[in-house]
Amino acid sequence: MNHLDPNNILLITDIPGYTPQISRLMSMMNYARYSTLRAVEGLTTEQLDYKLDETSNSIGALLLHFAAVEVAYQLETFEHRDLNEEEMKIWGAALDLGEQGCTIKGNPLEYYVNILNEVRTKTYEVFKTKTDEWLYEEYPFWQERPANHYFMWYHVFEDEINHRGQIRWMKKRLPM
Amino acid sequence: MNHLDPNNILLITDIPGYTPQISRLMSMMNYARYSTLRAVEGLTTEQLDYKLDETSNSIGALLLHFAAVEVAYQLETFEHRDLNEEEMKIWGAALDLGEQGCTIKGNPLEYYVNILNEVRTKTYEVFKTKTDEWLYEEYPFWQERPANHYFMWYHVFEDEINHRGQIRWMKKRLPM
């Protein structure tokens, strides 16, 4: 991900090829992802699979969750639709986590990072075609409250940061 | 906090009395705070004091941490200085957490919420006097990398969201 240049990562600013507000949103998404990747750096498959207790998600499942949430919001904001049956077969477990999320295991870190990169690349390709006005389009969302596309993408990185806090918590408590 | 109107909370948009970019930043800070307050709603003093294990912070300590971080960034971005000795006496434990954070206990939820509101009110009063250009002022920050004020305030709510993920984790596992 060439967007994650450590020298520019502390700037919320313009990004060539994108409109001003989309650039700012991307700057925040980039720092969130940069922090996620730093938090999981060097983890083994065993560590990525580890569950701290019965109801805990594994770190690997949370990484795949970030990609799944991003896919869901691509569909929501780019196509105004939910995941279809076929897409749910691919992303459902990572999206819903819990018991279903337990099937996500046995993968090295690279597996998750590649999927995260693929999904992010798709997002940023579409962002190239979007304007700031698009970011402010609003319609009824959670509990029929008005939400705009900017908020929906804010929520994508906000959810990642929330779970990254949990990843840091779990990492500190890994027995291996 | 009249900024946390549930009907407008899913919009990243203009806020009367503030410049466009400061409004967007505030919209994101507002949603982060709204989610924090929802996560701790109804918790008792005993629950706020509870530590899940030896190295864990309590939920109460994390709430005070949010206020302390915000104070630190008020001083950083409004006055370009660190906390002085007197300020460290007030905020040091909440800022550094860990062993020091253990002294934060015995308070009802209202205690933390009042402090959070006081600090946030101060931030928003000063934001009224700031321009978008101020948000883009940059200077060497962590590891001497360039950072702008926008990033620094992004980090304030980003840190809150990160720990709110941990608050949610802990809340699910409270024994009482």
CSV table of C-alpha atoms in Angstrom, one decimal:
chain,number,residue,atom,x,y,z
A,1,MET,CA,0.0,0.0,0.0
A,2,ASN,CA,1.9,3.0,-1.2
A,3,HIS,CA,-0.6,5.2,0.6
A,4,LEU,CA,1.0,4.3,3.9
A,5,ASP,CA,4.2,6.4,3.6
A,6,PRO,CA,5.4,6.8,7.2
A,7,ASN,CA,6.8,10.2,6.3
A,8,ASN,CA,3.4,11.6,5.4
A,9,ILE,CA,1.2,9.6,7.7
A,10,LEU,CA,0.7,12.3,10.3
A,11,LEU,CA,-0.9,14.8,7.8
A,12,ILE,CA,-4.5,15.1,7.0
A,13,THR,CA,-4.3,16.9,3.7
A,14,ASP,CA,-4.6,16.8,-0.1
A,15,ILE,CA,-3.7,13.6,-1.9
A,16,PRO,CA,-3.0,13.9,-5.7
A,17,GLY,CA,-5.8,12.5,-7.9
A,18,TYR,CA,-8.5,12.9,-5.3
A,19,THR,CA,-10.9,15.8,-4.3
A,20,PRO,CA,-10.0,17.7,-1.1
A,21,GLN,CA,-12.6,16.1,1.2
A,22,ILE,CA,-12.0,12.6,-0.1
A,23,SER,CA,-8.3,13.2,0.5
A,24,ARG,CA,-8.9,14.1,4.1
A,25,LEU,CA,-11.0,11.0,4.6
A,26,MET,CA,-8.3,8.9,3.0
A,27,SER,CA,-5.6,10.5,5.2
A,28,MET,CA,-7.6,9.3,8.2
A,29,MET,CA,-8.2,5.9,6.7
A,30,ASN,CA,-4.5,5.6,6.0
A,31,TYR,CA,-3.4,6.4,9.5
A,32,ALA,CA,-6.0,3.9,10.9
A,33,ARG,CA,-4.7,1.2,8.6
A,34,TYR,CA,-1.0,2.0,9.3
A,35,SER,CA,-1.7,1.6,13.1
A,36,THR,CA,-3.6,-1.7,12.5
A,37,LEU,CA,-0.7,-3.1,10.5
A,38,ARG,CA,1.8,-2.0,13.1
A,39,ALA,CA,-0.3,-3.6,15.8
A,40,VAL,CA,-0.2,-7.0,14.1
A,41,GLU,CA,3.3,-6.9,12.7
A,42,GLY,CA,5.2,-10.2,13.1
A,43,LEU,CA,2.2,-12.2,14.5
A,44,THR,CA,2.3,-15.9,13.7
A,45,THR,CA,-0.6,-18.0,12.5
A,46,GLU,CA,-1.0,-19.5,15.9
A,47,GLN,CA,-1.2,-16.0,17.5
A,48,LEU,CA,-3.6,-14.8,14.8
A,49,ASP,CA,-5.9,-17.8,15.6
A,50,TYR,CA,-5.7,-17.5,19.4
A,51,LYS,CA,-8.9,-16.7,21.3
A,52,LEU,CA,-8.5,-15.1,24.7
A,53,ASP,CA,-11.8,-16.6,26.0
A,54,GLU,CA,-14.9,-18.4,24.7
A,55,THR,CA,-16.6,-15.3,23.4
A,56,SER,CA,-13.5,-13.6,22.1
A,57,ASN,CA,-12.8,-13.1,18.4
A,58,SER,CA,-9.3,-14.0,17.2
A,59,ILE,CA,-7.0,-11.2,15.8
A,60,GLY,CA,-7.1,-12.9,12.4
A,61,ALA,CA,-10.9,-12.8,12.4
A,62,LEU,CA,-10.9,-9.1,13.3
A,63,LEU,CA,-8.4,-8.4,10.4
A,64,LEU,CA,-10.8,-10.1,8.0
A,65,HIS,CA,-13.7,-8.2,9.6
A,66,PHE,CA,-12.0,-4.9,8.5
A,67,ALA,CA,-12.0,-6.1,4.9
A,68,ALA,CA,-15.6,-7.4,5.1
A,69,VAL,CA,-16.9,-4.1,6.6
A,70,GLU,CA,-15.1,-2.2,3.9
A,71,VAL,CA,-16.7,-4.4,1.2
A,72,ALA,CA,-20.1,-3.9,2.8
A,73,TYR,CA,-19.7,-0.1,2.7
A,74,GLN,CA,-18.4,-0.2,-0.9
A,75,LEU,CA,-21.7,-1.8,-1.8
A,76,GLU,CA,-23.7,0.5,0.5
A,77,THR,CA,-22.2,3.7,-0.8
A,78,PHE,CA,-21.2,2.8,-4.4
A,79,GLU,CA,-24.2,0.7,-5.3
A,80,HIS,CA,-26.7,1.4,-2.5
A,81,ARG,CA,-27.3,-2.3,-1.8
A,82,ASP,CA,-26.5,-5.0,0.7
A,83,LEU,CA,-24.3,-8.0,0.1
A,84,ASN,CA,-26.0,-10.6,-2.1
A,85,GLU,CA,-26.1,-14.3,-1.3
A,86,GLU,CA,-22.8,-15.1,-3.1
A,87,GLU,CA,-21.0,-12.2,-1.5
A,88,MET,CA,-22.3,-13.3,1.9
A,89,LYS,CA,-20.7,-16.7,1.3
A,90,ILE,CA,-17.4,-15.0,1.0
A,91,TRP,CA,-17.7,-12.3,3.6
A,92,GLY,CA,-20.5,-13.4,6.0
A,93,ALA,CA,-18.4,-15.0,8.6
A,94,ALA,CA,-16.0,-12.1,8.8
A,95,LEU,CA,-18.8,-9.6,8.8
A,96,ASP,CA,-20.9,-11.2,11.5
A,97,LEU,CA,-18.0,-12.6,13.6
A,98,GLY,CA,-19.1,-14.4,16.8
A,99,GLU,CA,-19.6,-18.2,16.3
A,100,GLN,CA,-19.3,-17.9,12.5
A,101,GLY,CA,-16.0,-16.0,12.9
A,102,CYS,CA,-14.5,-19.1,14.5
A,103,THR,CA,-14.2,-20.7,11.0
A,104,ILE,CA,-11.5,-18.0,10.1
A,105,LYS,CA,-8.2,-19.6,11.1
A,106,GLY,CA,-5.0,-21.3,9.8
A,107,ASN,CA,-3.9,-18.3,7.8
A,108,PRO,CA,-0.6,-16.5,7.9
A,109,LEU,CA,-0.6,-12.7,8.4
A,110,GLU,CA,0.2,-12.2,4.7
A,111,TYR,CA,-3.2,-13.7,3.8
A,112,TYR,CA,-5.1,-11.1,5.8
A,113,VAL,CA,-2.9,-8.2,4.6
A,114,ASN,CA,-3.3,-9.2,1.0
A,115,ILE,CA,-7.1,-9.2,1.3
A,116,LEU,CA,-7.0,-5.8,3.1
A,117,ASN,CA,-4.9,-4.3,0.4
A,118,GLU,CA,-7.1,-5.7,-2.4
A,119,VAL,CA,-10.2,-4.3,-0.9
A,120,ARG,CA,-8.6,-0.9,-0.1
A,121,THR,CA,-7.2,-0.6,-3.6
A,122,LYS,CA,-10.8,-1.1,-5.0
A,123,THR,CA,-12.1,1.6,-2.6
A,124,TYR,CA,-9.4,4.1,-3.7
A,125,GLU,CA,-10.0,3.4,-7.4
A,126,VAL,CA,-13.6,4.3,-7.0
A,127,PHE,CA,-12.8,7.3,-4.8
A,128,LYS,CA,-10.9,8.7,-7.8
A,129,THR,CA,-14.2,9.0,-9.6
A,130,LYS,CA,-16.1,10.6,-6.7
A,131,THR,CA,-16.5,14.3,-5.8
A,132,ASP,CA,-16.8,16.1,-2.5
A,133,GLU,CA,-20.5,16.5,-3.2
A,134,TRP,CA,-20.9,12.8,-3.3
A,135,LEU,CA,-19.4,12.6,0.2
A,136,TYR,CA,-22.3,14.8,1.4
A,137,GLU,CA,-25.1,12.9,-0.2
A,138,GLU,CA,-27.4,11.9,2.6
A,139,TYR,CA,-30.3,9.4,3.2
A,140,PRO,CA,-32.0,7.6,6.0
A,141,PHE,CA,-29.6,5.1,7.6
A,142,TRP,CA,-29.4,3.5,11.1
A,143,GLN,CA,-32.8,3.8,12.7
A,144,GLU,CA,-33.9,6.0,9.8
A,145,ARG,CA,-31.6,8.8,10.9
A,146,PRO,CA,-30.0,10.9,8.1
A,147,ALA,CA,-26.4,9.9,7.3
A,148,ASN,CA,-24.1,11.0,4.6
A,149,HIS,CA,-21.5,9.1,2.7
A,150,TYR,CA,-18.8,10.9,4.6
A,151,PHE,CA,-20.2,9.5,7.8
A,152,MET,CA,-20.4,6.0,6.4
A,153,TRP,CA,-16.8,6.0,5.5
A,154,TYR,CA,-15.8,7.5,8.8
A,155,HIS,CA,-17.6,4.6,10.4
A,156,VAL,CA,-15.5,2.2,8.3
A,157,PHE,CA,-12.2,3.4,9.8
A,158,GLU,CA,-13.9,4.1,13.2
A,159,ASP,CA,-14.9,0.4,13.4
A,160,GLU,CA,-11.4,-0.6,12.5
A,161,ILE,CA,-9.9,1.7,15.3
A,162,ASN,CA,-12.4,0.3,17.8
A,163,HIS,CA,-11.4,-3.3,17.1
A,164,ARG,CA,-7.7,-2.4,16.9
A,165,GLY,CA,-8.0,-1.3,20.5
A,166,GLN,CA,-9.1,-4.9,21.2
A,167,ILE,CA,-6.3,-6.3,19.0
A,168,ARG,CA,-3.8,-4.4,21.2
A,169,TRP,CA,-5.5,-5.7,24.3
A,170,MET,CA,-5.3,-9.3,23.1
A,171,LYS,CA,-1.8,-9.0,21.8
A,172,LYS,CA,-0.6,-8.0,25.2
A,173,ARG,CA,-2.2,-11.2,26.6
A,174,LEU,CA,-1.1,-13.8,24.1
A,175,PRO,CA,0.3,-16.8,25.9
A,176,MET,CA,2.8,-17.6,23.1
B,1,MET,CA,-23.5,18.4,25.6
B,2,ASN,CA,-25.9,19.9,23.1
B,3,HIS,CA,-23.5,18.8,20.3
B,4,LEU,CA,-24.6,15.2,20.7
B,5,ASP,CA,-28.0,15.5,19.1
B,6,PRO,CA,-28.9,11.9,18.1
B,7,ASN,CA,-30.8,13.2,15.1
B,8,ASN,CA,-27.8,14.8,13.5
B,9,ILE,CA,-25.1,12.5,14.8
B,10,LEU,CA,-24.7,10.5,11.6
B,11,LEU,CA,-23.8,13.6,9.5
B,12,ILE,CA,-20.3,14.9,8.9
B,13,THR,CA,-21.1,18.4,7.9
B,14,ASP,CA,-21.2,22.1,8.8
B,15,ILE,CA,-21.8,23.2,12.3
B,16,PRO,CA,-23.0,26.8,12.9
B,17,GLY,CA,-20.3,29.1,14.3
B,18,TYR,CA,-17.4,27.0,13.1
B,19,THR,CA,-15.4,26.9,9.9
B,20,PRO,CA,-16.1,24.1,7.4
B,21,GLN,CA,-13.1,21.8,8.3
B,22,ILE,CA,-13.4,22.4,12.0
B,23,SER,CA,-17.1,21.5,11.7
B,24,ARG,CA,-16.2,18.2,10.0
B,25,LEU,CA,-13.6,17.4,12.7
B,26,MET,CA,-16.1,18.2,15.4
B,27,SER,CA,-18.7,16.0,13.7
B,28,MET,CA,-16.3,13.1,14.0
B,29,MET,CA,-15.4,14.0,17.6
B,30,ASN,CA,-19.1,14.1,18.4
B,31,TYR,CA,-19.9,10.7,17.1
B,32,ALA,CA,-16.9,9.2,18.9
B,33,ARG,CA,-18.1,10.8,22.2
B,34,TYR,CA,-21.7,9.8,21.6
B,35,SER,CA,-20.5,6.1,21.2
B,36,THR,CA,-18.4,6.3,24.3
B,37,LEU,CA,-21.2,7.6,26.4
B,38,ARG,CA,-23.5,4.9,25.1
B,39,ALA,CA,-21.0,2.3,25.9
B,40,VAL,CA,-20.8,3.3,29.6
B,41,GLU,CA,-24.4,4.3,30.1
B,42,GLY,CA,-25.7,3.0,33.4
B,43,LEU,CA,-22.4,1.6,34.8
B,44,THR,CA,-22.1,1.7,38.6
B,45,THR,CA,-19.0,2.9,40.5
B,46,GLU,CA,-18.1,-0.7,41.2
B,47,GLN,CA,-18.2,-1.5,37.5
B,48,LEU,CA,-16.3,1.6,36.6
B,49,ASP,CA,-13.6,0.6,39.1
B,50,TYR,CA,-13.3,-3.0,38.0
B,51,LYS,CA,-10.1,-4.3,36.5
B,52,LEU,CA,-10.3,-7.4,34.4
B,53,ASP,CA,-6.8,-8.5,35.2
B,54,GLU,CA,-3.6,-7.2,36.8
B,55,THR,CA,-2.5,-5.0,33.9
B,56,SER,CA,-5.9,-3.9,32.8
B,57,ASN,CA,-7.1,-0.3,33.2
B,58,SER,CA,-10.5,0.3,34.7
B,59,ILE,CA,-13.3,1.8,32.5
B,60,GLY,CA,-13.3,4.8,34.8
B,61,ALA,CA,-9.6,5.4,34.3
B,62,LEU,CA,-10.1,5.2,30.6
B,63,LEU,CA,-12.9,7.8,30.7
B,64,LEU,CA,-10.6,10.1,32.6
B,65,HIS,CA,-7.9,9.3,30.1
B,66,PHE,CA,-10.0,10.7,27.3
B,67,ALA,CA,-10.3,14.0,29.2
B,68,ALA,CA,-6.6,14.1,30.0
B,69,VAL,CA,-5.6,13.4,26.4
B,70,GLU,CA,-7.8,16.2,25.2
B,71,VAL,CA,-6.3,18.6,27.8
B,72,ALA,CA,-2.8,17.6,26.6
B,73,TYR,CA,-3.8,18.3,22.9
B,74,GLN,CA,-5.4,21.6,23.9
B,75,LEU,CA,-2.0,22.6,25.3
B,76,GLU,CA,-0.1,21.2,22.4
B,77,THR,CA,-2.2,22.8,19.6
B,78,PHE,CA,-3.5,26.0,21.4
B,79,GLU,CA,-0.3,26.8,23.3
B,80,HIS,CA,2.4,24.6,21.8
B,81,ARG,CA,3.6,23.3,25.2
B,82,ASP,CA,3.4,20.3,27.4
B,83,LEU,CA,1.5,20.0,30.7
B,84,ASN,CA,3.3,21.8,33.5
B,85,GLU,CA,4.0,20.4,36.9
B,86,GLU,CA,0.7,21.6,38.4
B,87,GLU,CA,-1.3,20.3,35.4
B,88,MET,CA,0.5,17.0,35.7
B,89,LYS,CA,-0.7,16.7,39.3
B,90,ILE,CA,-4.3,16.9,38.1
B,91,TRP,CA,-4.0,14.9,34.8
B,92,GLY,CA,-0.8,12.8,35.1
B,93,ALA,CA,-2.4,9.6,36.4
B,94,ALA,CA,-5.1,9.6,33.8
B,95,LEU,CA,-2.7,10.5,31.0
B,96,ASP,CA,-0.1,7.8,31.8
B,97,LEU,CA,-2.6,5.1,33.1
B,98,GLY,CA,-0.8,1.9,34.1
B,99,GLU,CA,0.1,1.7,37.8
B,100,GLN,CA,-0.7,5.4,38.3
B,101,GLY,CA,-4.1,4.9,36.8
B,102,CYS,CA,-5.1,2.6,39.7
B,103,THR,CA,-5.5,5.7,41.9
B,104,ILE,CA,-8.6,6.7,39.8
B,105,LYS,CA,-11.5,5.0,41.5
B,106,GLY,CA,-14.5,5.5,43.7
B,107,ASN,CA,-16.3,7.9,41.4
B,108,PRO,CA,-19.8,7.6,39.9
B,109,LEU,CA,-20.3,7.8,36.2
B,110,GLU,CA,-21.5,11.4,36.5
B,111,TYR,CA,-18.1,12.5,37.8
B,112,TYR,CA,-16.3,11.3,34.6
B,113,VAL,CA,-19.0,12.7,32.3
B,114,ASN,CA,-18.9,16.1,33.9
B,115,ILE,CA,-15.1,16.3,33.5
B,116,LEU,CA,-15.4,15.1,29.9
B,117,ASN,CA,-18.1,17.8,29.2
B,118,GLU,CA,-16.0,20.6,30.8
B,119,VAL,CA,-12.9,19.8,28.8
B,120,ARG,CA,-14.9,19.4,25.6
B,121,THR,CA,-16.7,22.7,26.1
B,122,LYS,CA,-13.3,24.4,26.5
B,123,THR,CA,-12.1,22.8,23.2
B,124,TYR,CA,-15.1,23.9,21.3
B,125,GLU,CA,-14.9,27.4,22.7
B,126,VAL,CA,-11.4,27.8,21.3
B,127,PHE,CA,-12.3,26.1,18.0
B,128,LYS,CA,-14.8,29.0,17.5
B,129,THR,CA,-11.8,31.3,17.2
B,130,LYS,CA,-9.8,29.0,14.8
B,131,THR,CA,-9.8,28.8,11.0
B,132,ASP,CA,-9.3,26.0,8.6
B,133,GLU,CA,-5.8,27.3,7.9
B,134,TRP,CA,-5.0,26.7,11.5
B,135,LEU,CA,-6.0,23.1,11.1
B,136,TYR,CA,-3.4,22.7,8.4
B,137,GLU,CA,-0.5,24.3,10.3
B,138,GLU,CA,2.2,21.6,10.5
B,139,TYR,CA,5.4,21.1,12.4
B,140,PRO,CA,7.6,18.1,13.4
B,141,PHE,CA,5.8,15.8,15.8
B,142,TRP,CA,6.2,12.1,16.7
B,143,GLN,CA,9.7,11.0,15.7
B,144,GLU,CA,10.1,14.5,14.1
B,145,ARG,CA,7.7,13.6,11.3
B,146,PRO,CA,5.5,16.5,10.0
B,147,ALA,CA,2.1,16.6,11.5
B,148,ASN,CA,-0.7,19.1,11.2
B,149,HIS,CA,-3.2,20.3,13.8
B,150,TYR,CA,-5.9,18.4,12.0
B,151,PHE,CA,-4.0,15.2,12.5
B,152,MET,CA,-3.4,16.0,16.2
B,153,TRP,CA,-7.2,16.4,16.8
B,154,TYR,CA,-7.9,13.3,14.7
B,155,HIS,CA,-5.6,11.5,17.1
B,156,VAL,CA,-7.6,12.7,20.1
B,157,PHE,CA,-10.8,11.0,18.9
B,158,GLU,CA,-8.9,8.1,17.4
B,159,ASP,CA,-7.4,7.3,20.8
B,160,GLU,CA,-10.8,7.5,22.4
B,161,ILE,CA,-12.3,5.1,19.8
B,162,ASN,CA,-9.3,2.7,20.3
B,163,HIS,CA,-9.9,2.6,24.1
B,164,ARG,CA,-13.7,2.5,23.6
B,165,GLY,CA,-13.2,-0.8,21.8
B,166,GLN,CA,-11.5,-2.0,25.0
B,167,ILE,CA,-14.3,-0.5,27.2
B,168,ARG,CA,-16.8,-2.6,25.2
B,169,TRP,CA,-14.6,-5.7,25.6
B,170,MET,CA,-14.4,-5.1,29.4
B,171,LYS,CA,-18.1,-4.3,29.8
B,172,LYS,CA,-19.1,-7.7,28.2
B,173,ARG,CA,-16.9,-9.4,30.8
B,174,LEU,CA,-17.9,-7.5,34.0
B,175,PRO,CA,-18.7,-10.1,36.7
B,176,MET,CA,-21.3,-7.8,38.3
